[in-house]
One Martini backbone bead per residue (centre of mass of N, CA, C, O) as a GRO file, in nm:
protein
  239
    1UNK     BB    1   0.097   0.035   0.021
    2UNK     BB    2   0.080   0.352   0.010
    3UNK     BB    3   0.181   0.624   0.136
    4UNK     BB    4  -0.099   0.770   0.309
    5UNK     BB    5  -0.272   0.510   0.279
    6UNK     BB    6  -0.596   0.408   0.390
    7UNK     BB    7  -0.809   0.163   0.550
    8UNK     BB    8  -1.172   0.114   0.589
    9UNK     BB    9  -1.478   0.087   0.757
   10UNK     BB   10  -1.812   0.185   0.643
   11UNK     BB   11  -2.070   0.171   0.810
   12UNK     BB   12  -2.324  -0.059   0.816
   13UNK     BB   13  -2.201  -0.209   0.547
   14UNK     BB   14  -1.891  -0.214   0.552
   15UNK     BB   15  -1.728  -0.042   0.366
   16UNK     BB   16  -1.455  -0.013   0.162
   17UNK     BB   17  -1.211   0.227   0.236
   18UNK     BB   18  -1.017   0.497   0.081
   19UNK     BB   19  -0.743   0.705   0.219
   20UNK     BB   20  -0.592   1.025   0.144
   21UNK     BB   21  -0.402   1.214   0.335
   22UNK     BB   22  -0.349   1.526   0.494
   23UNK     BB   23  -0.164   1.739   0.714
   24UNK     BB   24  -0.384   1.945   0.625
   25UNK     BB   25  -0.617   2.144   0.550
   26UNK     BB   26  -0.854   2.030   0.292
   27UNK     BB   27  -0.964   1.941   0.019
   28UNK     BB   28  -1.199   1.707  -0.147
   29UNK     BB   29  -1.220   1.369  -0.295
   30UNK     BB   30  -1.482   1.163  -0.439
   31UNK     BB   31  -1.502   0.831  -0.553
   32UNK     BB   32  -1.727   0.669  -0.803
   33UNK     BB   33  -1.783   0.381  -0.920
   34UNK     BB   34  -1.879   0.143  -1.122
   35UNK     BB   35  -2.028  -0.115  -1.227
   36UNK     BB   36  -1.805  -0.373  -1.149
   37UNK     BB   37  -1.618  -0.222  -0.976
   38UNK     BB   38  -1.368  -0.018  -0.796
   39UNK     BB   39  -1.153   0.171  -0.614
   40UNK     BB   40  -0.902   0.088  -0.789
   41UNK     BB   41  -0.977   0.254  -1.049
   42UNK     BB   42  -0.871   0.540  -0.879
   43UNK     BB   43  -0.575   0.541  -0.773
   44UNK     BB   44  -0.432   0.731  -0.968
   45UNK     BB   45  -0.615   0.980  -0.903
   46UNK     BB   46  -0.552   1.000  -0.607
   47UNK     BB   47  -0.253   1.068  -0.648
   48UNK     BB   48  -0.283   1.324  -0.818
   49UNK     BB   49  -0.464   1.486  -0.613
   50UNK     BB   50  -0.277   1.456  -0.372
   51UNK     BB   51  -0.046   1.629  -0.507
   52UNK     BB   52  -0.248   1.892  -0.483
   53UNK     BB   53  -0.371   1.870  -0.171
   54UNK     BB   54  -0.580   1.634  -0.153
   55UNK     BB   55  -0.827   1.467  -0.016
   56UNK     BB   56  -0.880   1.112  -0.079
   57UNK     BB   57  -1.164   0.902  -0.189
   58UNK     BB   58  -1.281   0.560  -0.171
   59UNK     BB   59  -1.516   0.287  -0.268
   60UNK     BB   60  -1.687  -0.008  -0.223
   61UNK     BB   61  -1.954  -0.110  -0.330
   62UNK     BB   62  -2.211  -0.283  -0.287
   63UNK     BB   63  -2.098  -0.597  -0.401
   64UNK     BB   64  -1.791  -0.519  -0.404
   65UNK     BB   65  -1.496  -0.638  -0.434
   66UNK     BB   66  -1.456  -0.851  -0.161
   67UNK     BB   67  -1.786  -0.806  -0.153
   68UNK     BB   68  -2.033  -1.011  -0.335
   69UNK     BB   69  -2.307  -1.094  -0.192
   70UNK     BB   70  -2.485  -0.816  -0.294
   71UNK     BB   71  -2.480  -0.779  -0.602
   72UNK     BB   72  -2.783  -0.901  -0.685
   73UNK     BB   73  -2.946  -0.706  -0.450
   74UNK     BB   74  -2.868  -0.431  -0.507
   75UNK     BB   75  -2.979  -0.099  -0.483
   76UNK     BB   76  -3.027   0.230  -0.536
   77UNK     BB   77  -3.108   0.299  -0.252
   78UNK     BB   78  -2.850   0.181  -0.125
   79UNK     BB   79  -2.640   0.337  -0.290
   80UNK     BB   80  -2.717   0.619  -0.186
   81UNK     BB   81  -2.694   0.564   0.118
   82UNK     BB   82  -2.393   0.492   0.106
   83UNK     BB   83  -2.290   0.759  -0.012
   84UNK     BB   84  -2.385   0.938   0.218
   85UNK     BB   85  -2.210   0.798   0.434
   86UNK     BB   86  -1.935   0.852   0.302
   87UNK     BB   87  -1.952   1.155   0.289
   88UNK     BB   88  -1.982   1.200   0.596
   89UNK     BB   89  -1.717   1.068   0.671
   90UNK     BB   90  -1.536   1.263   0.515
   91UNK     BB   91  -1.638   1.532   0.653
   92UNK     BB   92  -1.519   1.430   0.946
   93UNK     BB   93  -1.246   1.475   0.875
   94UNK     BB   94  -1.010   1.683   1.015
   95UNK     BB   95  -0.869   1.776   0.722
   96UNK     BB   96  -1.148   1.855   0.609
   97UNK     BB   97  -1.312   2.069   0.392
   98UNK     BB   98  -1.656   2.065   0.388
   99UNK     BB   99  -1.681   2.310   0.159
  100UNK     BB  100  -1.459   2.125  -0.042
  101UNK     BB  101  -1.635   1.896  -0.183
  102UNK     BB  102  -1.588   1.646  -0.429
  103UNK     BB  103  -1.729   1.456  -0.714
  104UNK     BB  104  -1.643   1.142  -0.886
  105UNK     BB  105  -1.827   0.983  -1.153
  106UNK     BB  106  -1.901   0.655  -1.299
  107UNK     BB  107  -2.177   0.598  -1.439
  108UNK     BB  108  -2.337   0.479  -1.187
  109UNK     BB  109  -2.169   0.674  -1.009
  110UNK     BB  110  -2.275   0.929  -1.156
  111UNK     BB  111  -2.571   0.895  -1.088
  112UNK     BB  112  -2.532   0.907  -0.779
  113UNK     BB  113  -2.388   1.184  -0.775
  114UNK     BB  114  -2.628   1.343  -0.881
  115UNK     BB  115  -2.815   1.277  -0.641
  116UNK     BB  116  -2.628   1.394  -0.419
  117UNK     BB  117  -2.649   1.703  -0.505
  118UNK     BB  118  -2.940   1.727  -0.348
  119UNK     BB  119  -2.812   1.638  -0.034
  120UNK     BB  120  -2.523   1.772  -0.081
  121UNK     BB  121  -2.246   1.967  -0.063
  122UNK     BB  122  -2.087   2.063  -0.374
  123UNK     BB  123  -1.818   2.208  -0.525
  124UNK     BB  124  -1.794   1.957  -0.723
  125UNK     BB  125  -1.867   1.786  -1.052
  126UNK     BB  126  -1.770   1.466  -1.194
  127UNK     BB  127  -1.882   1.326  -1.509
  128UNK     BB  128  -1.842   0.995  -1.641
  129UNK     BB  129  -2.056   0.852  -1.813
  130UNK     BB  130  -2.343   0.889  -1.712
  131UNK     BB  131  -2.606   0.738  -1.609
  132UNK     BB  132  -2.955   0.628  -1.683
  133UNK     BB  133  -3.273   0.607  -1.507
  134UNK     BB  134  -3.558   0.526  -1.418
  135UNK     BB  135  -3.752   0.580  -1.138
  136UNK     BB  136  -3.845   0.322  -1.152
  137UNK     BB  137  -3.736   0.068  -0.949
  138UNK     BB  138  -3.568   0.164  -0.690
  139UNK     BB  139  -3.587  -0.142  -0.535
  140UNK     BB  140  -3.451  -0.276  -0.759
  141UNK     BB  141  -3.219  -0.459  -0.862
  142UNK     BB  142  -2.966  -0.356  -1.060
  143UNK     BB  143  -2.933  -0.614  -1.241
  144UNK     BB  144  -3.235  -0.586  -1.361
  145UNK     BB  145  -3.220  -0.324  -1.535
  146UNK     BB  146  -3.066  -0.449  -1.790
  147UNK     BB  147  -3.335  -0.622  -1.876
  148UNK     BB  148  -3.460  -0.377  -1.987
  149UNK     BB  149  -3.577  -0.321  -2.305
  150UNK     BB  150  -3.630   0.007  -2.260
  151UNK     BB  151  -3.359   0.142  -2.177
  152UNK     BB  152  -3.236   0.235  -2.443
  153UNK     BB  153  -3.476   0.412  -2.529
  154UNK     BB  154  -3.469   0.596  -2.286
  155UNK     BB  155  -3.168   0.702  -2.344
  156UNK     BB  156  -3.261   0.829  -2.635
  157UNK     BB  157  -3.410   1.041  -2.490
  158UNK     BB  158  -3.543   1.347  -2.437
  159UNK     BB  159  -3.488   1.482  -2.111
  160UNK     BB  160  -3.619   1.620  -1.831
  161UNK     BB  161  -3.622   1.695  -1.499
  162UNK     BB  162  -3.930   1.611  -1.476
  163UNK     BB  163  -3.847   1.293  -1.582
  164UNK     BB  164  -3.586   1.292  -1.373
  165UNK     BB  165  -3.409   1.267  -1.081
  166UNK     BB  166  -3.116   1.328  -1.168
  167UNK     BB  167  -3.183   1.581  -1.336
  168UNK     BB  168  -3.319   1.732  -1.104
  169UNK     BB  169  -3.066   1.754  -0.931
  170UNK     BB  170  -2.900   1.915  -1.144
  171UNK     BB  171  -3.094   2.170  -1.169
  172UNK     BB  172  -2.999   2.270  -0.860
  173UNK     BB  173  -2.709   2.295  -0.923
  174UNK     BB  174  -2.424   2.546  -0.832
  175UNK     BB  175  -2.171   2.430  -0.927
  176UNK     BB  176  -1.915   2.264  -1.065
  177UNK     BB  177  -1.878   2.112  -1.403
  178UNK     BB  178  -1.783   1.786  -1.531
  179UNK     BB  179  -1.835   1.653  -1.868
  180UNK     BB  180  -1.784   1.315  -1.985
  181UNK     BB  181  -1.747   1.157  -2.307
  182UNK     BB  182  -1.752   0.879  -2.499
  183UNK     BB  183  -1.714   0.851  -2.840
  184UNK     BB  184  -1.746   0.502  -2.822
  185UNK     BB  185  -2.011   0.433  -2.674
  186UNK     BB  186  -2.172   0.110  -2.608
  187UNK     BB  187  -2.387   0.193  -2.370
  188UNK     BB  188  -2.419   0.512  -2.419
  189UNK     BB  189  -2.586   0.746  -2.546
  190UNK     BB  190  -2.541   1.080  -2.621
  191UNK     BB  191  -2.812   1.181  -2.492
  192UNK     BB  192  -2.737   1.158  -2.198
  193UNK     BB  193  -2.531   1.390  -2.189
  194UNK     BB  194  -2.733   1.598  -2.298
  195UNK     BB  195  -2.926   1.588  -2.057
  196UNK     BB  196  -2.727   1.676  -1.845
  197UNK     BB  197  -2.636   1.945  -1.966
  198UNK     BB  198  -2.928   2.073  -1.969
  199UNK     BB  199  -2.973   2.054  -1.647
  200UNK     BB  200  -2.727   2.272  -1.578
  201UNK     BB  201  -2.860   2.577  -1.541
  202UNK     BB  202  -2.716   2.659  -1.235
  203UNK     BB  203  -2.435   2.637  -1.285
  204UNK     BB  204  -2.139   2.797  -1.247
  205UNK     BB  205  -2.011   2.562  -1.430
  206UNK     BB  206  -1.948   2.414  -1.770
  207UNK     BB  207  -1.773   2.121  -1.884
  208UNK     BB  208  -1.747   1.965  -2.207
  209UNK     BB  209  -1.635   1.633  -2.311
  210UNK     BB  210  -1.464   1.435  -2.566
  211UNK     BB  211  -1.340   1.104  -2.602
  212UNK     BB  212  -1.197   1.013  -2.865
  213UNK     BB  213  -1.232   0.662  -2.925
  214UNK     BB  214  -1.380   0.587  -2.667
  215UNK     BB  215  -1.490   0.380  -2.442
  216UNK     BB  216  -1.669   0.344  -2.166
  217UNK     BB  217  -1.413   0.219  -1.982
  218UNK     BB  218  -1.137   0.289  -2.089
  219UNK     BB  219  -0.944   0.042  -2.200
  220UNK     BB  220  -0.735   0.246  -2.271
  221UNK     BB  221  -0.475   0.380  -2.100
  222UNK     BB  222  -0.471   0.651  -2.258
  223UNK     BB  223  -0.762   0.731  -2.176
  224UNK     BB  224  -0.720   0.734  -1.876
  225UNK     BB  225  -0.503   0.954  -1.885
  226UNK     BB  226  -0.673   1.170  -2.023
  227UNK     BB  227  -0.879   1.196  -1.793
  228UNK     BB  228  -0.686   1.264  -1.565
  229UNK     BB  229  -0.578   1.522  -1.698
  230UNK     BB  230  -0.850   1.666  -1.726
  231UNK     BB  231  -0.930   1.671  -1.428
  232UNK     BB  232  -0.678   1.812  -1.316
  233UNK     BB  233  -0.693   2.072  -1.488
  234UNK     BB  234  -0.975   2.159  -1.396
  235UNK     BB  235  -0.912   2.182  -1.088
  236UNK     BB  236  -0.683   2.400  -1.124
  237UNK     BB  237  -0.903   2.622  -1.233
  238UNK     BB  238  -1.043   2.636  -0.980
  239UNK     BB  239  -1.138   2.845  -0.709
   0.00000   0.00000   0.00000
């Protein structure tokens, strides 16, 4: 394990969390991985942002990482509740400036991060290929949502905040936003990113980027590096 990085169990679900501390009071970044991912997906980015003087945290979502028992039963309701608990845990850390916490989420993690924006103060919000789901079936296991034959058609629709809870959360958000789309995303149609971009009408700032030639998961290490560079440069420009 790298120096300065520690791991602990968080909340009632005993989620495995990873924390890179700073020796002084600092802003913080919380990373939320995608479905079937883990906190390890963002280790490189934790290191990069840690070098900028930020306290950085990630966690294995319920049913992920070393604990896969709840993988097939975990719901979006549980996912958001877990994220709220992790956010609150991070905000309580003595070196964290609780008024300068930002969240970076990918795919399903981006969807949860968007919902979080309506319930906790976020200084910034970075969404990479954020997913979108209908509001119905909130307590249905996440694994079952992919079997919905209408999901692809739903994601291809132009949706307003009045039609979707995640977009509604984004419509009230007033912080800084980075929205990144994979140019060759085989999972999410471009309309999803368009819906998110249109929803951020009150954001302090919005930067939208396309990683040309990239697939949904950024399977090419060069694309992973490009996203890390993009995120780091964007954060360095924020006041």
